[in-house]
Amino acid sequence: MKLLLTGVTGQLGTAVAEIAPERGVTLVPLVRPARPGQVPFERAFPSLAAAQVTGDVREPLWGLGETDLDALAADVDAVVNLAGDTNWAGSGRDLYAVNVLGARNGYDVARELQRRSGRRVAYAQASSIYVVGGTLGRIAETPLAPDRHRTAYEHSKWLAERELERQHGPGDPDILISRVAALLGDSRTGATRKRNSLYLLAERWDELPGRVLPAMRGAKVDVLPRDLAAGTLLDAVAGLRRSGPHPEPVITHLSAGERAPTLRALLETARALSPLAFGKWVRLVPASAEQVLWLSANAERFLPLSPAWRNSLIGLRYIGLDRVMERGRLAQLVDGRLPEPSAELLARLLFDLPEPQRPLAPADHGLSRFLA
């Protein structure tokens, strides 16, 4: 399987680039023109340097010229758009240009490649599980209604979903809308490209005002290590191609779903792993969904908060609401097990806790007969 991929320098894109060779997947990364002060793509991803094409998701057909389109049409099987503006403080105009226009332009690329090649070309778009806004309970893998609780970023991702649903028609490329959970570092190494608002909240654990954390009873923390998310995404794209054509976009939740640990279980696991680091316990205070959502968006109106703290408090809505992302449609596409990260693994990645040390036998030769 050969993919035209955007967002390769991001958290999920980097993980896809790392595991693609072992999955037999070939990548053609679409990279923006180099900017001053930026690490050259050739240095950051030497193995992909020769395959890259230059473009910009904000431009029609992602800025690809006739020569590039002809070359890509020869053997690209799917277009995968992982590019996104995730700046919580970003302007609505920038968010729309990257997240909404980028999605529509990418679908136009898939259409053009399918037209030129005469083969079916799939399109995959990375959305976010947080497009659900303030919705509670079990969240189906279906289109969503408007919601007043969405942030500007979440709203732009929702608009991108709506745009792709509107664009899709009979005979057009199949669409996979993958609502991705918050991503942590690699499950094996802990390496991460970006420390999102959950990381920021964890870093300020000892500074929480009043040592309290408002959350609904039963609130879940739906996060995934980036390598598990990347592997499942590649499986889903392969499954989409294998099972098509599809009369409408296929929406899936790339998340831990029903296997996500509760916030209380995650914190208790972290404390058991590192009692000293969590010596000052944070108290979970029962709160309604409205209270959690309001506090995450409006705390700066009453507290003098730095920009870093404002971004951290946005993370409250991602750990304080009681809801479960269904994964039935994802299971239909993926040939294998769905991600099931343990609470221990997630706690280690989120709070940067060390691996446990194997106990060593005392240096007493009189006890040597007990050694294996």
Short mmCIF file of C-alpha atoms in Angstrom, two decimals:
data_model
loop_
_atom_site.label_atom_id
_atom_site.label_comp_id
_atom_site.label_asym_id
_atom_site.label_seq_id
_atom_site.Cartn_x
_atom_site.Cartn_y
_atom_site.Cartn_z
CA MET A 1 0.00 0.00 0.00
CA LYS A 2 1.34 3.41 -0.99
CA LEU A 3 0.10 6.56 0.74
CA LEU A 4 0.35 10.26 -0.02
CA LEU A 5 0.70 11.60 3.53
CA THR A 6 0.49 15.07 5.04
CA GLY A 7 1.37 15.97 8.64
CA VAL A 8 4.36 13.65 8.76
CA THR A 9 6.16 15.95 11.23
CA GLY A 10 3.29 15.84 13.74
CA GLN A 11 2.67 13.42 16.60
CA LEU A 12 0.63 10.88 14.62
CA GLY A 13 2.46 11.44 11.32
CA THR A 14 5.84 10.76 12.88
CA ALA A 15 4.54 7.51 14.34
CA VAL A 16 3.13 6.47 10.95
CA ALA A 17 6.52 7.16 9.35
CA GLU A 18 8.26 5.06 12.01
CA ILE A 19 6.09 1.97 11.67
CA ALA A 20 5.26 2.11 7.94
CA PRO A 21 8.31 0.06 6.80
CA GLU A 22 7.49 -2.85 9.11
CA ARG A 23 3.91 -2.81 7.80
CA GLY A 24 5.04 -2.89 4.17
CA VAL A 25 3.59 0.60 3.60
CA THR A 26 5.33 3.11 1.32
CA LEU A 27 4.95 6.82 2.08
CA VAL A 28 5.09 9.88 -0.13
CA PRO A 29 5.20 12.81 2.32
CA LEU A 30 3.77 16.13 1.24
CA VAL A 31 5.96 18.81 2.84
CA ARG A 32 5.59 22.58 2.96
CA PRO A 33 8.45 24.68 1.53
CA ALA A 34 11.28 25.10 4.03
CA ARG A 35 11.05 28.13 6.34
CA PRO A 36 13.89 30.06 8.01
CA GLY A 37 14.97 28.50 11.30
CA GLN A 38 13.18 25.23 10.59
CA VAL A 39 15.02 21.92 10.68
CA PRO A 40 15.23 20.73 7.05
CA PHE A 41 12.93 17.80 6.30
CA GLU A 42 15.87 15.89 4.83
CA ARG A 43 17.63 16.00 8.18
CA ALA A 44 14.59 15.14 10.30
CA PHE A 45 13.38 12.29 8.03
CA PRO A 46 16.34 11.15 5.91
CA SER A 47 14.64 7.91 4.87
CA LEU A 48 11.74 9.85 3.30
CA ALA A 49 13.73 12.69 1.74
CA ALA A 50 13.87 11.20 -1.74
CA ALA A 51 10.12 10.50 -1.83
CA GLN A 52 8.85 13.91 -0.69
CA VAL A 53 6.74 16.27 -2.78
CA THR A 54 6.32 19.95 -2.01
CA GLY A 55 2.90 21.45 -1.37
CA ASP A 56 0.58 23.18 1.07
CA VAL A 57 -2.77 21.80 2.29
CA ARG A 58 -4.25 25.31 2.21
CA GLU A 59 -3.83 25.49 -1.58
CA PRO A 60 -6.15 23.94 -4.20
CA LEU A 61 -5.03 20.37 -4.93
CA TRP A 62 -2.53 20.98 -2.09
CA GLY A 63 -0.41 23.03 -4.51
CA LEU A 64 0.60 19.95 -6.53
CA GLY A 65 1.52 20.48 -10.18
CA GLU A 66 0.67 18.38 -13.21
CA THR A 67 3.94 16.44 -13.11
CA ASP A 68 3.51 15.50 -9.44
CA LEU A 69 -0.13 14.51 -9.95
CA ASP A 70 0.73 12.26 -12.91
CA ALA A 71 3.51 10.58 -10.94
CA LEU A 72 1.32 10.08 -7.86
CA ALA A 73 -1.60 8.74 -9.89
CA ALA A 74 0.59 5.88 -11.14
CA ASP A 75 0.73 4.02 -7.83
CA VAL A 76 -0.74 5.91 -4.84
CA ASP A 77 -3.51 3.86 -3.21
CA ALA A 78 -4.76 6.36 -0.63
CA VAL A 79 -4.43 10.01 0.37
CA VAL A 80 -4.06 10.44 4.14
CA ASN A 81 -4.42 13.92 5.64
CA LEU A 82 -2.92 14.18 9.14
CA ALA A 83 -2.10 17.89 8.84
CA GLY A 84 -3.90 20.13 11.29
CA ASP A 85 -3.69 23.40 13.17
CA THR A 86 -4.04 22.48 16.86
CA ASN A 87 -3.24 25.90 18.29
CA TRP A 88 -5.92 26.50 20.94
CA ALA A 89 -5.21 30.23 20.77
CA GLY A 90 -5.13 30.29 16.96
CA SER A 91 -7.42 32.52 14.97
CA GLY A 92 -10.59 31.11 13.47
CA ARG A 93 -9.31 32.06 10.03
CA ASP A 94 -6.10 30.01 10.40
CA LEU A 95 -7.98 27.05 11.87
CA TYR A 96 -10.45 27.12 8.97
CA ALA A 97 -7.74 27.42 6.32
CA VAL A 98 -5.77 24.39 7.55
CA ASN A 99 -8.42 22.14 9.08
CA VAL A 100 -11.41 22.73 6.81
CA LEU A 101 -9.96 23.85 3.48
CA GLY A 102 -7.08 21.40 3.94
CA ALA A 103 -9.57 18.53 4.24
CA ARG A 104 -11.56 19.61 1.18
CA ASN A 105 -8.44 20.22 -0.91
CA GLY A 106 -7.14 16.80 0.07
CA TYR A 107 -10.34 15.14 -1.10
CA ASP A 108 -9.96 16.95 -4.40
CA VAL A 109 -6.45 15.45 -4.66
CA ALA A 110 -7.87 11.95 -4.12
CA ARG A 111 -10.54 12.58 -6.77
CA GLU A 112 -7.93 13.79 -9.25
CA LEU A 113 -5.64 10.82 -8.64
CA GLN A 114 -8.57 8.44 -9.10
CA ARG A 115 -9.60 10.20 -12.32
CA ARG A 116 -6.10 10.07 -13.78
CA SER A 117 -5.35 6.50 -12.79
CA GLY A 118 -8.70 4.81 -13.37
CA ARG A 119 -8.15 3.00 -10.07
CA ARG A 120 -10.06 3.47 -6.79
CA VAL A 121 -8.14 5.81 -4.47
CA ALA A 122 -9.22 6.14 -0.85
CA TYR A 123 -9.11 9.28 1.29
CA ALA A 124 -8.49 9.34 5.06
CA GLN A 125 -8.94 12.43 7.21
CA ALA A 126 -7.72 12.77 10.80
CA SER A 127 -10.41 14.37 12.93
CA SER A 128 -10.63 14.39 16.74
CA ILE A 129 -12.81 12.58 19.26
CA TYR A 130 -13.33 15.99 20.85
CA VAL A 131 -15.56 17.15 18.01
CA VAL A 132 -18.30 15.67 20.21
CA GLY A 133 -18.12 18.88 22.28
CA GLY A 134 -20.11 18.44 25.50
CA THR A 135 -21.96 15.25 24.46
CA LEU A 136 -22.09 12.59 27.18
CA GLY A 137 -22.75 8.84 27.39
CA ARG A 138 -22.02 6.47 24.53
CA ILE A 139 -20.88 8.33 21.41
CA ALA A 140 -21.73 6.59 18.14
CA GLU A 141 -19.49 6.65 15.06
CA THR A 142 -21.96 8.81 13.16
CA PRO A 143 -22.23 12.46 12.02
CA LEU A 144 -22.67 14.95 14.85
CA ALA A 145 -25.11 17.80 15.37
CA PRO A 146 -24.05 21.37 16.23
CA ASP A 147 -22.86 21.81 19.84
CA ARG A 148 -22.31 25.10 21.67
CA HIS A 149 -19.53 23.65 23.84
CA ARG A 150 -17.00 23.14 21.04
CA THR A 151 -13.79 25.16 21.15
CA ALA A 152 -12.67 26.97 18.00
CA TYR A 153 -10.33 24.06 17.18
CA GLU A 154 -13.03 21.44 17.76
CA HIS A 155 -15.50 23.45 15.68
CA SER A 156 -13.06 23.59 12.76
CA LYS A 157 -12.63 19.81 12.88
CA TRP A 158 -16.42 19.38 12.96
CA LEU A 159 -16.79 21.67 9.96
CA ALA A 160 -14.18 19.57 8.11
CA GLU A 161 -16.27 16.44 8.74
CA ARG A 162 -19.39 18.20 7.48
CA GLU A 163 -17.57 19.40 4.37
CA LEU A 164 -16.38 15.90 3.48
CA GLU A 165 -19.87 14.49 4.00
CA ARG A 166 -21.21 17.18 1.65
CA GLN A 167 -18.52 16.59 -1.00
CA HIS A 168 -18.87 12.80 -1.19
CA GLY A 169 -20.95 11.43 -4.02
CA PRO A 170 -21.50 8.21 -6.00
CA GLY A 171 -18.31 6.99 -7.66
CA ASP A 172 -16.12 9.33 -5.61
CA PRO A 173 -13.19 8.05 -3.53
CA ASP A 174 -14.15 6.33 -0.30
CA ILE A 175 -13.69 8.51 2.79
CA LEU A 176 -12.44 7.46 6.21
CA ILE A 177 -12.97 10.06 8.94
CA SER A 178 -10.83 8.94 11.85
CA ARG A 179 -11.64 10.73 15.10
CA VAL A 180 -8.35 10.44 16.95
CA ALA A 181 -7.98 10.44 20.74
CA ALA A 182 -5.40 12.54 22.57
CA LEU A 183 -1.97 11.06 21.84
CA LEU A 184 0.86 10.30 24.24
CA GLY A 185 4.42 9.25 23.46
CA ASP A 186 5.58 5.95 22.02
CA SER A 187 4.50 2.96 24.13
CA ARG A 188 8.01 1.51 24.00
CA THR A 189 10.26 4.56 24.31
CA GLY A 190 8.00 7.33 25.57
CA ALA A 191 9.30 9.60 22.78
CA THR A 192 6.85 12.34 21.85
CA ARG A 193 6.78 15.09 19.24
CA LYS A 194 4.46 17.36 21.15
CA ARG A 195 3.31 17.75 24.75
CA ASN A 196 -0.41 18.39 24.49
CA SER A 197 -2.67 19.94 27.12
CA LEU A 198 -2.84 16.66 29.08
CA TYR A 199 0.93 16.69 29.43
CA LEU A 200 0.77 20.33 30.47
CA LEU A 201 -1.80 19.52 33.14
CA ALA A 202 0.35 16.67 34.44
CA GLU A 203 3.39 18.95 34.63
CA ARG A 204 1.44 21.37 36.85
CA TRP A 205 0.01 18.70 39.08
CA ASP A 206 1.51 20.13 42.25
CA GLU A 207 0.26 23.62 41.38
CA LEU A 208 -3.46 22.87 40.98
CA PRO A 209 -5.43 25.59 42.83
CA GLY A 210 -6.74 24.19 46.09
CA ARG A 211 -5.34 20.74 45.25
CA VAL A 212 -8.71 19.83 43.72
CA LEU A 213 -9.68 18.48 40.30
CA PRO A 214 -13.33 18.81 39.21
CA ALA A 215 -14.67 15.84 37.26
CA MET A 216 -17.83 13.85 36.69
CA ARG A 217 -18.16 10.56 38.50
CA GLY A 218 -16.99 7.85 36.12
CA ALA A 219 -15.07 10.27 33.90
CA LYS A 220 -12.71 8.48 31.52
CA VAL A 221 -9.30 9.45 30.14
CA ASP A 222 -9.37 8.34 26.50
CA VAL A 223 -5.77 8.58 25.28
CA LEU A 224 -3.50 6.38 23.17
CA PRO A 225 0.25 5.99 22.72
CA ARG A 226 1.08 7.37 19.30
CA ASP A 227 2.50 4.13 17.89
CA LEU A 228 -0.67 2.17 18.77
CA ALA A 229 -2.78 4.86 17.11
CA ALA A 230 -0.58 4.86 13.99
CA GLY A 231 -0.74 1.10 13.56
CA THR A 232 -4.51 1.05 13.95
CA LEU A 233 -4.88 3.91 11.47
CA LEU A 234 -2.89 2.03 8.82
CA ASP A 235 -5.01 -1.06 9.44
CA ALA A 236 -8.19 1.02 9.08
CA VAL A 237 -7.04 2.54 5.77
CA ALA A 238 -6.23 -0.93 4.45
CA GLY A 239 -9.62 -2.16 5.66
CA LEU A 240 -11.41 0.72 3.94
CA ARG A 241 -9.78 -0.16 0.63
CA ARG A 242 -10.49 -3.84 1.10
CA SER A 243 -14.18 -3.40 1.95
CA GLY A 244 -15.17 -0.59 -0.45
CA PRO A 245 -16.86 1.01 -2.20
CA HIS A 246 -18.79 2.77 0.58
CA PRO A 247 -21.90 4.86 -0.16
CA GLU A 248 -21.07 7.40 2.57
CA PRO A 249 -18.03 8.43 4.63
CA VAL A 250 -16.97 5.86 7.21
CA ILE A 251 -16.55 7.48 10.63
CA THR A 252 -14.47 5.69 13.26
CA HIS A 253 -13.15 6.46 16.74
CA LEU A 254 -9.40 5.85 16.87
CA SER A 255 -9.35 5.68 20.64
CA ALA A 256 -9.29 3.42 23.67
CA GLY A 257 -13.10 3.52 23.77
CA GLU A 258 -14.61 1.23 26.35
CA ARG A 259 -11.09 0.24 27.44
CA ALA A 260 -10.18 3.78 28.52
CA PRO A 261 -9.43 3.93 32.26
CA THR A 262 -11.43 6.17 34.56
CA LEU A 263 -9.69 9.29 35.81
CA ARG A 264 -9.71 7.91 39.36
CA ALA A 265 -8.19 4.59 38.27
CA LEU A 266 -5.46 6.37 36.30
CA LEU A 267 -4.52 8.61 39.24
CA GLU A 268 -4.55 5.75 41.73
CA THR A 269 -2.34 3.72 39.40
CA ALA A 270 0.11 6.63 39.11
CA ARG A 271 0.22 7.01 42.88
CA ALA A 272 0.86 3.29 43.36
CA LEU A 273 3.71 3.43 40.83
CA SER A 274 5.33 6.51 42.38
CA PRO A 275 4.13 7.27 45.93
CA LEU A 276 6.69 10.02 46.48
CA ALA A 277 5.77 11.95 43.34
CA PHE A 278 2.11 11.87 44.40
CA GLY A 279 2.69 12.43 48.11
CA LYS A 280 0.37 15.44 48.01
CA TRP A 281 -2.83 13.89 46.77
CA VAL A 282 -5.19 15.83 44.55
CA ARG A 283 -8.82 15.45 45.54
CA LEU A 284 -11.37 14.67 42.83
CA VAL A 285 -14.40 16.89 43.35
CA PRO A 286 -17.67 15.68 41.79
CA ALA A 287 -18.85 18.18 39.18
CA SER A 288 -21.48 18.34 36.47
CA ALA A 289 -20.64 18.37 32.78
CA GLU A 290 -21.65 22.03 32.56
CA GLN A 291 -19.27 22.92 35.39
CA VAL A 292 -16.32 21.06 33.87
CA LEU A 293 -16.89 22.56 30.42
CA TRP A 294 -17.39 26.08 31.79
CA LEU A 295 -14.29 25.95 33.98
CA SER A 296 -12.10 24.67 31.14
CA ALA A 297 -13.13 27.63 28.98
CA ASN A 298 -13.62 30.49 31.45
CA ALA A 299 -11.32 30.09 34.44
CA GLU A 300 -9.11 32.96 33.25
CA ARG A 301 -12.02 35.36 33.82
CA PHE A 302 -11.57 34.94 37.57
CA LEU A 303 -8.00 33.71 38.02
CA PRO A 304 -4.78 35.37 36.76
CA LEU A 305 -3.59 32.60 34.45
CA SER A 306 -0.59 32.44 32.16
CA PRO A 307 -1.09 31.23 28.56
CA ALA A 308 0.45 27.89 29.57
CA TRP A 309 -2.06 27.51 32.40
CA ARG A 310 -4.97 28.41 30.13
CA ASN A 311 -3.90 25.67 27.72
CA SER A 312 -3.52 23.27 30.64
CA LEU A 313 -7.05 23.90 31.90
CA ILE A 314 -8.47 23.07 28.47
CA GLY A 315 -7.36 19.53 29.31
CA LEU A 316 -10.04 19.38 32.02
CA ARG A 317 -12.70 18.72 29.40
CA TYR A 318 -10.67 15.75 28.12
CA ILE A 319 -10.43 14.00 31.48
CA GLY A 320 -13.48 15.22 33.36
CA LEU A 321 -16.47 14.03 31.30
CA ASP A 322 -18.25 10.69 31.53
CA ARG A 323 -18.53 9.34 27.99
CA VAL A 324 -17.46 6.33 25.96
CA MET A 325 -16.40 6.40 22.32
CA GLU A 326 -17.90 3.43 20.50
CA ARG A 327 -15.52 1.51 18.21
CA GLY A 328 -17.79 -0.92 16.34
CA ARG A 329 -17.12 0.50 12.89
CA LEU A 330 -13.40 0.64 13.61
CA ALA A 331 -13.49 -3.05 14.54
CA GLN A 332 -15.14 -3.85 11.20
CA LEU A 333 -12.23 -2.26 9.32
CA VAL A 334 -9.30 -3.42 11.44
CA ASP A 335 -8.06 -6.94 10.92
CA GLY A 336 -6.87 -7.61 14.45
CA ARG A 337 -7.21 -6.35 18.01
CA LEU A 338 -8.15 -2.78 18.81
CA PRO A 339 -5.87 -0.69 21.03
CA GLU A 340 -6.17 -1.62 24.72
CA PRO A 341 -3.50 0.36 26.59
CA SER A 342 -3.28 -0.43 30.29
CA ALA A 343 -3.74 2.21 32.99
CA GLU A 344 -0.15 1.53 34.09
CA LEU A 345 1.27 2.25 30.63
CA LEU A 346 -0.78 5.45 30.27
CA ALA A 347 0.20 6.65 33.74
CA ARG A 348 3.90 6.10 33.01
CA LEU A 349 3.71 7.99 29.72
CA LEU A 350 1.57 10.86 30.99
CA PHE A 351 3.43 11.49 34.24
CA ASP A 352 6.85 10.43 32.95
CA LEU A 353 7.23 7.73 35.59
CA PRO A 354 10.26 5.41 35.43
CA GLU A 355 10.03 1.70 34.80
CA PRO A 356 10.13 -0.39 38.00
CA GLN A 357 13.55 -1.73 38.92
CA ARG A 358 14.04 -5.44 39.33
CA PRO A 359 14.82 -6.26 42.95
CA LEU A 360 18.41 -7.40 43.45
CA ALA A 361 19.52 -10.12 45.83
CA PRO A 362 21.52 -8.79 48.79
CA ALA A 363 25.31 -9.10 48.52
CA ASP A 364 25.40 -11.70 51.27
CA HIS A 365 27.16 -14.86 50.18
CA GLY A 366 25.35 -16.78 52.88
CA LEU A 367 22.19 -16.33 50.84
CA SER A 368 23.73 -17.43 47.54
CA ARG A 369 22.14 -20.85 47.78
CA PHE A 370 18.73 -19.21 47.35
CA LEU A 371 19.66 -17.54 44.06
CA ALA A 372 18.29 -19.05 40.87
#
